Coordinates of C-alpha atoms in Angstrom, one line a residue:
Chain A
X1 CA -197.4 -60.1 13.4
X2 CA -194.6 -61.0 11.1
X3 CA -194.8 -64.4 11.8
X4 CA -198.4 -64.2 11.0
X5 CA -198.0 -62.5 7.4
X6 CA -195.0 -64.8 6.6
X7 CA -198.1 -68.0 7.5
X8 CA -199.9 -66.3 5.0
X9 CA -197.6 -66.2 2.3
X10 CA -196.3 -69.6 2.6
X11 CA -200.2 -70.8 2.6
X12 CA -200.7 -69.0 -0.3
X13 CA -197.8 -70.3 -2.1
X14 CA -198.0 -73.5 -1.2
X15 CA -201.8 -73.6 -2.0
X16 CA -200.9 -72.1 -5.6
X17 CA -198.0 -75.3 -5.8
X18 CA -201.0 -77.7 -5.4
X19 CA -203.2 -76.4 -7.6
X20 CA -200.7 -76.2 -10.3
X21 CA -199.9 -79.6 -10.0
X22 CA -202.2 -81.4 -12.5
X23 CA -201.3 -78.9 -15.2
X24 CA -197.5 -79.3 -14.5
X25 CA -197.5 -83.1 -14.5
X26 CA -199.7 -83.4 -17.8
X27 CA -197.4 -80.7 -19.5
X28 CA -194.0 -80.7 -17.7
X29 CA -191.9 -78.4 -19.8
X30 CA -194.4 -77.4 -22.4
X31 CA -196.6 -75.2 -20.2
X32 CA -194.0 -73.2 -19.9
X33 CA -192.1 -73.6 -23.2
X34 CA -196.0 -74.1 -24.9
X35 CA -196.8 -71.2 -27.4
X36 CA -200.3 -72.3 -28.0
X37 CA -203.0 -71.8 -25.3
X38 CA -206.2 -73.4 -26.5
X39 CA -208.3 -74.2 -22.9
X40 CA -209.5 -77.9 -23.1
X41 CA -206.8 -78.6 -25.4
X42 CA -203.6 -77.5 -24.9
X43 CA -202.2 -74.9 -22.3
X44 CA -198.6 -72.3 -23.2
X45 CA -197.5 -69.6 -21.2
X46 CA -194.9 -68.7 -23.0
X47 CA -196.9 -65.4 -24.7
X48 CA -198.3 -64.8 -21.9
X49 CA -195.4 -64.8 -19.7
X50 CA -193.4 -62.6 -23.2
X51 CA -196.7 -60.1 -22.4
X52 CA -196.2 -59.6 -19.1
X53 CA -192.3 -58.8 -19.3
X54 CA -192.7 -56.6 -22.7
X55 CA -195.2 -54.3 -21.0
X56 CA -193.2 -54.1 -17.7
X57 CA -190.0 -53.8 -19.3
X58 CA -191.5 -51.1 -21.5
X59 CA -192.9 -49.1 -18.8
X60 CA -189.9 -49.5 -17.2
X61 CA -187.8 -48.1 -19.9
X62 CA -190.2 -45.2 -20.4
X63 CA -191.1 -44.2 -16.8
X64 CA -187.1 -44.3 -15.6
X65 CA -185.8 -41.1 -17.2
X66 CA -189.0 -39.2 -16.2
X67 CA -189.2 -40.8 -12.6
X68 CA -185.2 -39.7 -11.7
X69 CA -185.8 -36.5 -13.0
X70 CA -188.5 -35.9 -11.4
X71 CA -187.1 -37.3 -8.1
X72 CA -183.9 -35.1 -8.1
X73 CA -185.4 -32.1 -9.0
X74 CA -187.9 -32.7 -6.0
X75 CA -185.2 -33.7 -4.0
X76 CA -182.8 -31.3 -4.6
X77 CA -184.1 -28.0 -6.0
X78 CA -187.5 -27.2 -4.6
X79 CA -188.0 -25.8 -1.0
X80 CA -189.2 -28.2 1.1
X81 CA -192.9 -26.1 1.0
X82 CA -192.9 -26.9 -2.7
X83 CA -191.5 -30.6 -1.8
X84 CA -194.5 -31.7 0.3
X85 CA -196.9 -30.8 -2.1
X86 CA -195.2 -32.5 -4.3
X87 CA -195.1 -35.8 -2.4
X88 CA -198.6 -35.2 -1.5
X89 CA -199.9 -35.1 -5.2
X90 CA -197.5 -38.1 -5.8
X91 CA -198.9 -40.3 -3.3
X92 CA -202.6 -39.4 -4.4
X93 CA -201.5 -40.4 -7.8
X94 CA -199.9 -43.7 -6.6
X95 CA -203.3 -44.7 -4.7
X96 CA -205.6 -44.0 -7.8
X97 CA -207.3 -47.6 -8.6
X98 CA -206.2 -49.3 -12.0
X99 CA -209.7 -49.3 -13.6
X100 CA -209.4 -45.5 -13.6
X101 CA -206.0 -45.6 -15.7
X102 CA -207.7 -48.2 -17.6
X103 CA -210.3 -46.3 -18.5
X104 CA -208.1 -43.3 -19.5
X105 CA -206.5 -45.9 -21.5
X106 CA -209.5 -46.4 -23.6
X107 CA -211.0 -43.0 -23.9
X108 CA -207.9 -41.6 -25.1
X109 CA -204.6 -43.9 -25.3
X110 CA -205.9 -46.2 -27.6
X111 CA -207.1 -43.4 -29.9
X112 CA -203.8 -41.8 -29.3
X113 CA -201.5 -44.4 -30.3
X114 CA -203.8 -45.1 -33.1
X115 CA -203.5 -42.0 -34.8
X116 CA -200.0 -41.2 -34.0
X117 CA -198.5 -43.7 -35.1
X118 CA -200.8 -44.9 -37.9
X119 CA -201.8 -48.2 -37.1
X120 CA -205.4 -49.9 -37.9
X121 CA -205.5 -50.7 -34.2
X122 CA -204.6 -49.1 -30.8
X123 CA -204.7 -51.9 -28.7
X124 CA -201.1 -52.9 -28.9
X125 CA -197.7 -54.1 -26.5
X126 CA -197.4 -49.9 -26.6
X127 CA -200.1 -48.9 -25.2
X128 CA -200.5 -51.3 -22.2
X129 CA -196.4 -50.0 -21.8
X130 CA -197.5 -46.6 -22.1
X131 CA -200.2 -46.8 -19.7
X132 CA -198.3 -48.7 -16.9
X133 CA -195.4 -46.2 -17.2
X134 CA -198.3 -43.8 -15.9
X135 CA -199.3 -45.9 -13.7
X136 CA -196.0 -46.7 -11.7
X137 CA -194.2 -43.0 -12.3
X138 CA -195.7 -41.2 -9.1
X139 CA -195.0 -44.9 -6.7
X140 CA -191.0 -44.7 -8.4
X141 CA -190.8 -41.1 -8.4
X142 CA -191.8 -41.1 -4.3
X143 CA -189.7 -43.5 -3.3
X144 CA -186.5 -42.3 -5.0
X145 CA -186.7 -39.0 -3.9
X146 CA -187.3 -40.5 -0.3
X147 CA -184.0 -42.3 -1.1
X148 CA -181.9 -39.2 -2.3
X149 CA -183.8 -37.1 0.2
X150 CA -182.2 -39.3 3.2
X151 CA -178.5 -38.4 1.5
X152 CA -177.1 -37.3 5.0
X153 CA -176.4 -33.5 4.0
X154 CA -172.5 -33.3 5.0
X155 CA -171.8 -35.4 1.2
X156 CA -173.5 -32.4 -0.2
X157 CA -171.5 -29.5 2.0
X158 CA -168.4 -31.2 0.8
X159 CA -168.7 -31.6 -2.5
X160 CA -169.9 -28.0 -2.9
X161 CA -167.0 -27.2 -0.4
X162 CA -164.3 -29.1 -3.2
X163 CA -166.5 -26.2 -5.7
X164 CA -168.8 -28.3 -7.8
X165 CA -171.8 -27.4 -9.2
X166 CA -174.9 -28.6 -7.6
X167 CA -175.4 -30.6 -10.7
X168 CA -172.2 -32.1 -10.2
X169 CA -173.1 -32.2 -6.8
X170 CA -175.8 -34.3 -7.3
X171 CA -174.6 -37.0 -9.8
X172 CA -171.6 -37.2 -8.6
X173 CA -172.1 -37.4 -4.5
X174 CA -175.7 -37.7 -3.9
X175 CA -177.2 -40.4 -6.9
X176 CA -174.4 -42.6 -5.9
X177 CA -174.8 -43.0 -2.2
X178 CA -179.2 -43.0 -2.5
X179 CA -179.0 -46.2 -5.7
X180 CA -179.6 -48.7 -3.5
X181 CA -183.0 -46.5 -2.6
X182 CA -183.5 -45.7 -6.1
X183 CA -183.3 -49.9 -6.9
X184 CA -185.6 -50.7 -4.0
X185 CA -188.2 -47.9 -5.5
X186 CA -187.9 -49.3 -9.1
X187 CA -188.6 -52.8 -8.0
X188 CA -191.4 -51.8 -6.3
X189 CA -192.7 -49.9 -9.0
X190 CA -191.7 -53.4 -10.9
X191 CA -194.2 -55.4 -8.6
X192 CA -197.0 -53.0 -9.3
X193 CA -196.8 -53.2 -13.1
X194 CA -196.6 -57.0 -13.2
X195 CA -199.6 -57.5 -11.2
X196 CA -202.0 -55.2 -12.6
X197 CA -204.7 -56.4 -14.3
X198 CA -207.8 -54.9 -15.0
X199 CA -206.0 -51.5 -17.1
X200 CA -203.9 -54.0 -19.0
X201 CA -206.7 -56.2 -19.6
X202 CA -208.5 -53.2 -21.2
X203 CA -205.4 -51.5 -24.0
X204 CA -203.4 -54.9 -24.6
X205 CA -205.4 -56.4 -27.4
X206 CA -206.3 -59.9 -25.6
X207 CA -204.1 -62.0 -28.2
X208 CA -202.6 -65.0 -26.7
X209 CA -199.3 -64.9 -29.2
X210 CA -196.0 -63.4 -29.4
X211 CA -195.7 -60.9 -31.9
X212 CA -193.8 -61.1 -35.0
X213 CA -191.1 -59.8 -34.7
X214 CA -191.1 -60.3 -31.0
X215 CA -190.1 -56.8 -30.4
X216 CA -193.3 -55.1 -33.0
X217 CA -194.6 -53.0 -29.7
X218 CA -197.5 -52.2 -32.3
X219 CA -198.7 -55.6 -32.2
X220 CA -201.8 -57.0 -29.7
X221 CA -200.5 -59.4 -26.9
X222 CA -201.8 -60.9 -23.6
X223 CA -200.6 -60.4 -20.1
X224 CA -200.3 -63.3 -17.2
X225 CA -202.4 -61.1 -15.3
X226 CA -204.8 -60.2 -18.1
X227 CA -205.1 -63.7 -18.9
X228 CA -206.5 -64.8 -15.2
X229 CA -208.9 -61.9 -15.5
X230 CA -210.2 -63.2 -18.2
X231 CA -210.3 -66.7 -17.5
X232 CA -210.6 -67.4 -13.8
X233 CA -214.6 -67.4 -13.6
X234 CA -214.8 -69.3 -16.9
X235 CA -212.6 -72.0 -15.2
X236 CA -213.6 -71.9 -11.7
X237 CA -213.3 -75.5 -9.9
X238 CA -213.0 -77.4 -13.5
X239 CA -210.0 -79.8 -14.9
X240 CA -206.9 -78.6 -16.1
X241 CA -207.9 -75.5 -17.4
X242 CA -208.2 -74.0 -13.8
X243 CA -204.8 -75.6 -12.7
X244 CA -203.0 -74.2 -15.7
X245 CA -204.6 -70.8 -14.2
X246 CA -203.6 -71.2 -11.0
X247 CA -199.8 -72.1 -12.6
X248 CA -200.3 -69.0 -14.0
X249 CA -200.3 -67.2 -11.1
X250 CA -197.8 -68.8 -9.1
X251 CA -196.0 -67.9 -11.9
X252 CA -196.7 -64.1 -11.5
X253 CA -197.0 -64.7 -7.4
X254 CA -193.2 -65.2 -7.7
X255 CA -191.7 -62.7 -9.7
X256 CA -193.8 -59.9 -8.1
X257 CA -192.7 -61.7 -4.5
X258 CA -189.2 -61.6 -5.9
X259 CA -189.9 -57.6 -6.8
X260 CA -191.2 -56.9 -3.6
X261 CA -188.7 -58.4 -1.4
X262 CA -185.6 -57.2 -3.1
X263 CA -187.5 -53.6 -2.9
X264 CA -188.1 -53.6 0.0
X265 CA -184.6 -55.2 1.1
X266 CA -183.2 -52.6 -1.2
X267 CA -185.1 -49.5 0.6
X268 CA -184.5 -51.3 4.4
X269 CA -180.8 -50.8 3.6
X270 CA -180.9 -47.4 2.1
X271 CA -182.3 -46.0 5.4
Chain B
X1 CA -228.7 -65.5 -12.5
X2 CA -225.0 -65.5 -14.2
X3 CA -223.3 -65.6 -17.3
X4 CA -224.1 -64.4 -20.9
X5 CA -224.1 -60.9 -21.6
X6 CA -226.6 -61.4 -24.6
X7 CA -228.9 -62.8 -22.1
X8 CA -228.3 -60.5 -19.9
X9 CA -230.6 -57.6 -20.6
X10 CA -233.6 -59.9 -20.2
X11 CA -232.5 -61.1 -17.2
X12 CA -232.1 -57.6 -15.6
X13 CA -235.6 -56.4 -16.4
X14 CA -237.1 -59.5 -15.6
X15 CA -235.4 -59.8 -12.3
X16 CA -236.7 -56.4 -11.6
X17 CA -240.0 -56.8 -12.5
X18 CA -240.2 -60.0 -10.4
X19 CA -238.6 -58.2 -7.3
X20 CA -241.6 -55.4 -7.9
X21 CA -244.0 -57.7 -8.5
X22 CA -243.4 -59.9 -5.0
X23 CA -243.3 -56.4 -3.3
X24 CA -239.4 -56.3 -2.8
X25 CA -239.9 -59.0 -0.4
X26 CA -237.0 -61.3 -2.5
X27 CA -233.7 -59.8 -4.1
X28 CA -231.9 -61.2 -7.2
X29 CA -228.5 -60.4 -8.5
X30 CA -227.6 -60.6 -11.7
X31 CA -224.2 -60.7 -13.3
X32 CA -222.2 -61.4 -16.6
X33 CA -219.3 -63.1 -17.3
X34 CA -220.1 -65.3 -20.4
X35 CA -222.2 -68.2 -21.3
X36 CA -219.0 -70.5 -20.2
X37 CA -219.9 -68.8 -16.7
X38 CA -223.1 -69.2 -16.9
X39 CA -222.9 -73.2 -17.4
X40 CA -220.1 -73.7 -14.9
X41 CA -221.8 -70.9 -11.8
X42 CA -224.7 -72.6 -12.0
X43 CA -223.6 -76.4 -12.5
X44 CA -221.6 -75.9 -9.4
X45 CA -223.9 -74.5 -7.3
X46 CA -222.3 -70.7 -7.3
X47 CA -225.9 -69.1 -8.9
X48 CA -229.4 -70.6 -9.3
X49 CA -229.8 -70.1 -12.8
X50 CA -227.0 -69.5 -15.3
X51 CA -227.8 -67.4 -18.6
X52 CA -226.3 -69.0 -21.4
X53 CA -226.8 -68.2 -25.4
X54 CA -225.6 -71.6 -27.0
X55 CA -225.8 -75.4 -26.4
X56 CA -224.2 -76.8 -23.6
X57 CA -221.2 -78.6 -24.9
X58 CA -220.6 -82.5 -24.3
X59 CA -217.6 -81.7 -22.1
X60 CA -219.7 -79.2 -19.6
X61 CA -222.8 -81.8 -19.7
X62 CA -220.4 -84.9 -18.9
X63 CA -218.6 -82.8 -16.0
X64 CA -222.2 -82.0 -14.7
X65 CA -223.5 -85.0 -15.2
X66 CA -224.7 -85.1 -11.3
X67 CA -226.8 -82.1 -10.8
X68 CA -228.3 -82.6 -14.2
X69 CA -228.2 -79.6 -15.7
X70 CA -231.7 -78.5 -17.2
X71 CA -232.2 -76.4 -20.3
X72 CA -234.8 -73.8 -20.8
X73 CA -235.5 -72.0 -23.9
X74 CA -236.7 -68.4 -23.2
X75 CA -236.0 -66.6 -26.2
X76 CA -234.3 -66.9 -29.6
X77 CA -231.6 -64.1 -31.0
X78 CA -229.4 -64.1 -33.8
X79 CA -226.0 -63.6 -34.4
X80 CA -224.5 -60.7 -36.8
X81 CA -221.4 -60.2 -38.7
X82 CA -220.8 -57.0 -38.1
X83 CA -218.3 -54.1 -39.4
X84 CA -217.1 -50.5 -38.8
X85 CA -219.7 -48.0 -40.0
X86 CA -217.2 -46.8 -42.2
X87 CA -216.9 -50.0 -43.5
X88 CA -220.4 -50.6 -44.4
X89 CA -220.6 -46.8 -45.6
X90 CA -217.6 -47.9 -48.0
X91 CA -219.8 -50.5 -49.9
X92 CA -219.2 -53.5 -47.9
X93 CA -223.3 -54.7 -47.2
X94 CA -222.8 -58.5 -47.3
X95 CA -220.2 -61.2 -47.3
X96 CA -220.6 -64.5 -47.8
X97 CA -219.6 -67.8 -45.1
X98 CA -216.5 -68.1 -47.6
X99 CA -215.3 -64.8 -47.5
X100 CA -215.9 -64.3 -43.5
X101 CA -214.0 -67.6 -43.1
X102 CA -211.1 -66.3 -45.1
X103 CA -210.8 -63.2 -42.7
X104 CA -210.8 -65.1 -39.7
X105 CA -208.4 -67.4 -41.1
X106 CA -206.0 -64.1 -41.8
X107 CA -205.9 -65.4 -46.1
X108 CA -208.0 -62.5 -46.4
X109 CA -206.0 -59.1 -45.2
X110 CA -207.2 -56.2 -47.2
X111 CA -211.4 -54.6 -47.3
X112 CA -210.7 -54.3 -51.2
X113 CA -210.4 -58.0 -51.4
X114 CA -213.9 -58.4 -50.7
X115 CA -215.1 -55.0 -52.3
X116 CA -214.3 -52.2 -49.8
X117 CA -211.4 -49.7 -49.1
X118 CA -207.9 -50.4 -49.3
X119 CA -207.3 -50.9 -45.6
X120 CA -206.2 -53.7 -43.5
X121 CA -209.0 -55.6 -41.9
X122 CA -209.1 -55.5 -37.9
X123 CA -210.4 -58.7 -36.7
X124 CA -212.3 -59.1 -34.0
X125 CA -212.7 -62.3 -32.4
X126 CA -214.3 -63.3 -28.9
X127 CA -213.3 -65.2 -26.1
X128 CA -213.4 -68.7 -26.3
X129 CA -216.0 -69.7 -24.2
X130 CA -218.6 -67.3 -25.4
X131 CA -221.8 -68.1 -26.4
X132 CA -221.8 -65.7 -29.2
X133 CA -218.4 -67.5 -30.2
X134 CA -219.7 -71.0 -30.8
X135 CA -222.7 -69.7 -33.0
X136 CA -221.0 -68.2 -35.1
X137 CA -217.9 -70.2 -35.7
X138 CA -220.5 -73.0 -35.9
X139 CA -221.6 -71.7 -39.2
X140 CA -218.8 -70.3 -40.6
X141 CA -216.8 -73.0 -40.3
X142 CA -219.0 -76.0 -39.1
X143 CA -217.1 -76.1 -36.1
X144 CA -217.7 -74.3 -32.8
X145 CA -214.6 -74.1 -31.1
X146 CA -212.7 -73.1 -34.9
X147 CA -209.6 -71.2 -34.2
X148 CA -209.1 -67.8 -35.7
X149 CA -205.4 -67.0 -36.4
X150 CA -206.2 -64.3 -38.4
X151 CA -207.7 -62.4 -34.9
X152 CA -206.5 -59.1 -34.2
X153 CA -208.1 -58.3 -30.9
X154 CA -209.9 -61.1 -28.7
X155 CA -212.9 -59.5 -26.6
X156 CA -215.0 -60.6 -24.1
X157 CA -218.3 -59.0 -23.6
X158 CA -221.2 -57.6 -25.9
X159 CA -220.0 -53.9 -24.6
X160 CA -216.5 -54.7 -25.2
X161 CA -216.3 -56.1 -28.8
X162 CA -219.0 -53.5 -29.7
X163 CA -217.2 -50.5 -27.9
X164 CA -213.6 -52.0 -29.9
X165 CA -215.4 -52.3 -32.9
X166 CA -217.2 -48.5 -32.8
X167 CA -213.4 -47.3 -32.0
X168 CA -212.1 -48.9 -35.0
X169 CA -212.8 -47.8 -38.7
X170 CA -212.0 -50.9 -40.4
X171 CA -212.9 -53.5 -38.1
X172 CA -215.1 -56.8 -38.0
X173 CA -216.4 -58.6 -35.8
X174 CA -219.6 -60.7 -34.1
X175 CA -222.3 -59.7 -32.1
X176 CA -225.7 -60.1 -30.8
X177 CA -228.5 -58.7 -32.9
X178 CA -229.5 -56.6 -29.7
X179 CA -226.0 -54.4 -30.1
X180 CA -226.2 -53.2 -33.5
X181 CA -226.4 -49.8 -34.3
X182 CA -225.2 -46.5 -35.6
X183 CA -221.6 -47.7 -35.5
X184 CA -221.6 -50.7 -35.3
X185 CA -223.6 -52.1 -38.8
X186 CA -224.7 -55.8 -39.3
X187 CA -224.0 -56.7 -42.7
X188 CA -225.8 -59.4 -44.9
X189 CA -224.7 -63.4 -45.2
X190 CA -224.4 -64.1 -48.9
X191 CA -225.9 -67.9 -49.8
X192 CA -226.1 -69.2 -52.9
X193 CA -226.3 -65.7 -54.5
X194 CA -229.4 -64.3 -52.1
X195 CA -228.7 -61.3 -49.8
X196 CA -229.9 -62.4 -46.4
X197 CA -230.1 -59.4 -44.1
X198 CA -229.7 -59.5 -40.3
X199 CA -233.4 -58.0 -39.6
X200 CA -235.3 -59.9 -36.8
X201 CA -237.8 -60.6 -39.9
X202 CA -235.8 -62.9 -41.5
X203 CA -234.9 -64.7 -38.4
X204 CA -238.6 -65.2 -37.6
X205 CA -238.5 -66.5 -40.9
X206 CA -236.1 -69.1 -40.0
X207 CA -234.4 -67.3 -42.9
X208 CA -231.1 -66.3 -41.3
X209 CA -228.9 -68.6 -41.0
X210 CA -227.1 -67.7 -37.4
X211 CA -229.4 -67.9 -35.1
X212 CA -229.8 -69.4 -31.5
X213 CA -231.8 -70.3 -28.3
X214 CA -231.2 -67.6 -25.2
X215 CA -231.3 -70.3 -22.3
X216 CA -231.8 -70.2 -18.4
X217 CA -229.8 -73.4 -17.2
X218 CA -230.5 -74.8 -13.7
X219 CA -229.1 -77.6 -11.8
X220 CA -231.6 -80.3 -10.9
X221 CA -235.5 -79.5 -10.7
X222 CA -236.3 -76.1 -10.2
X223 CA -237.7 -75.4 -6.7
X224 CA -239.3 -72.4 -4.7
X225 CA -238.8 -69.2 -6.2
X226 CA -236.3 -70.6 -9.1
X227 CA -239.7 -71.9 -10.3
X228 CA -241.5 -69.3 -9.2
X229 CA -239.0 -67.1 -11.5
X230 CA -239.1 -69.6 -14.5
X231 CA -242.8 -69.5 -14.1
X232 CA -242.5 -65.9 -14.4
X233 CA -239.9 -65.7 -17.3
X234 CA -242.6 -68.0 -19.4
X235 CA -245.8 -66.1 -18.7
X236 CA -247.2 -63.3 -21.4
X237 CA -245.5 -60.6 -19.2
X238 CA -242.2 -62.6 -18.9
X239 CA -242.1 -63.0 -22.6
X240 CA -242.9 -59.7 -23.3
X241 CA -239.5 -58.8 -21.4
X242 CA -237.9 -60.6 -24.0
X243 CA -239.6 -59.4 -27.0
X244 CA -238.4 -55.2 -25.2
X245 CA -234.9 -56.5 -24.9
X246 CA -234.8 -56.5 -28.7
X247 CA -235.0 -60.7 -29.1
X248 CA -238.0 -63.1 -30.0
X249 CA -239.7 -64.6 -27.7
X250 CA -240.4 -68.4 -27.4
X251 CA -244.0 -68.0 -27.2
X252 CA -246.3 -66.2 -28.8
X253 CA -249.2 -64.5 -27.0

């Protein structure tokens, strides 16, 4: 069986390599480097590739704080009635489709940001961060507690035995020993955000450019991920456009590989 | 039938008349995606008939060279410059091809440099490959495939740059006459010091300077029920689809 997934993903990538070669060759360097993105012309995935990692990283940033809390206050102060439900509701959460966030993410984030912030638009680096945060809270939040759940209880006897607080307890004894859960869950969560498309694709403004300055989160921008979706059936079967596509995503088929697999190394290892 | 959303709307009511008229005995989808879509589904063999609102370019005809990819004209529709309501409530009711060039450009920033509210202008600008793209840049700057730096927001559909453009209070943008409305207002071109407004009148009148041919494109001869379809599409009944999806049809009855 896991012989047979591992074909897979090797057929994939390698298929993805191929494809990607025409583009690579004509370009070299600049596809990557390239900050203009004009199909038949010229093709630069440098904005695209500054999209993708601005609205991960800010969900990232955004989601952590709530997502540990969260976690550890599962984990360690409701009964394990309330905990259930609580994992049960997170799960649901973590399996609604992206179109459904996406949609949220017009009816009311856009508006939202819009208005709070004062801007003439709503469809900014923010938002998409914003609604990814959503997106990949209840998949983080899960998996942590999962990893701070599995804390063997003796390191919590003890260090209530030595007379700590539970608070003390828990930063001190139980955070430590679960991080390598907590890192797996995060990477995870990592994987998700990078991949999704369609709710991205709907809040981040389509704009193939880096903002200026390249940290103005109220500026438009344009995800790797967004990008295919909006290109792929324009491009389907033609010249370079398609390959420089397809590079594209072998671009995005390797960070969210590298995600995955050092999550789910990460969470292997915690249990 | 793929591609254009402008086209679209004909295409779904004629595909189901056509299915109701043969007794449900054939089935037709029918999908968007963009005139790009439309050239490249159906030069390829993915649909029978792509819908697509512009010319085809040199580059698509030269990479379809083999099929042969035929053109037919079922319908003509215009192309509006259109703003925020609020906008057009404000005072702005027409621009001319310099001014709407100098927004897209991003020289022009401000409403109150071309008469409205002091607010920044949100620019709307479309997907490359759309058919509504290429009229439009085609007369505001000559050139179809013009680049818009000043672009705030690139969308793809119709819906899309219509729902973004009903959000916003202070946006332009481009769109089929068909999607005009409350919110979304067409405003008037300004030539040579005459209003001309984006009515279907004055495109009937060949008056209205942004104007287009809505296309079904096929690959080599049309055969069996593609023909039976185009046959259709042509008729009185077929162009009186076309006419109810708010365009003007190539033949009058």
């Amino acid at each position: 069986m896991a012989l047979v997934s591992l074909a897979c993903i090797a057929g994939l990538f390698a298929f993805l390599v191929m494809q990607s070669v025409p583009i690579l060759s004509e370009q070299k360097w600049n596809f990557l480097l390239g900050q203009d993105w004009w199909a038949g012309e010229v093709y630069g995935a440098l904005p695209l590739i500054y999209g993708s990692c601005m609205v991960t990283g800010l969900a990232l940033l955004l989601v952590l704080p709530l997502a540990m809390g969260g976690a550890v206050f599962t984990s360690e102060f409701l009964s394990a009635q309330q905990r259930l439900w609580v994992k049960a509701l997170m799960e649901l959460f973590a399996g609604v489709p992206g179109i459904i966030y996406g949609l949220l993410g017009v009816g009311l984030l856009t508006g939202w940001v819009k208005d709070s912030f004062g801007l003439i638009d709503g469809n900014t680096i923010l938002t998409a961060g914003l609604l990814l945060g959503i997106m990949i809270l209840p998949t983080i939040l899960t998996l942590s507690e999962d990893a701070l759940n599995a804390v063997p209880g003796h390191y919590r006897d003890a260090s209530l035995g030595l007379g700590l607080t539970k608070l003390q307890m828990v930063l001190s004894a139980v955070i430590p020993q679960a991080l390598p859960g907590i890192a797996g869950a995060v990477f995870l969560g990592l994987g998700r955000a990078m991949g999704e498309t369609i709710a991205v694709m709907l809040v981040i403004g389509g704009l193939d450019k880096i903002a200026d300055p390249w940290y103005d989160l109220f500026a438009p921008a344009q995800s790797i991920a967004s990008k295919l979706g909006r290109e792929a059936a324009e491009a389907i079967g033609s010249d370079l456009q398609w390959s420089a596509l397809m590079a594209l995503g072998l671009i995005l088929f390797l960070i969210v590989m590298f995600f995955s697999l050092l999550g789910n190394l990460l969470l292997k290892r915690a249990r | 039938m793929v591609g254009s959303t402008t086209v679209l709307p004909i295409a779904t009511r004629a595909a189901e008349r056509f299915v109701a008229k043969n007794n449900g005995r054939v089935s037709i989808t029918v999908n968007g995606g963009g005139s790009g879509v439309g050239v490249q589904s159906a030069g390829s063999g993915l649909t029978d008939i792509g819908l697509v609102s512009r010319e085809i370019t040199p580059r698509e005809k030269k990479r379809f060279d083999k099929p042969g990819l035929r053109i037919i004209a079922v319908g003509r529709d215009a192309v509006a410059c259109v703003v925020s309501s609020e906008i057009y409530s404000a005072g702005v009711r027409a621009l001319s091809r310099e001014q709407i060039g100098g927004i897209y450009l991003g020289k022009i920033k401000n409403w109150k440099e071309v008469g409205g509210p002091d607010r920044a202008i949100v620019v709307v600008d479309k997907e490359r490959h759309r058919g509504t793209r290429h009229v439009f840049m085609k007369y505001v700057f000559s050139d179809e495939n013009a680049r818009a730096p000043g672009a705030r927001l690139v969308t793809g559909s119709n819906n899309e740059g219509q729902s973004k453009i009903a959000d916003s209070d202070s946006a332009i943008g481009m769109l089929s006459f068909a999607w005009l409305n409350n919110e979304v207002v067409g405003i008037g071109i300004r030539e040579k010091g005459e209003v001309i407004t984006p009515t279907l009148e004055t495109v009937r009148a060949n008056r209205y300077p942004i104007s287009r041919s809505l296309n079904f494109v096929i690959a080599g001869e049309p055969k069996g029920l593609v023909k039976e379809f185009l046959d259709f599409i042509m008729s009185p009944e077929g162009q009186a689809i076309v006419d109810q999806s708010g365009y003007i049809p190539v033949h009058a009855f």
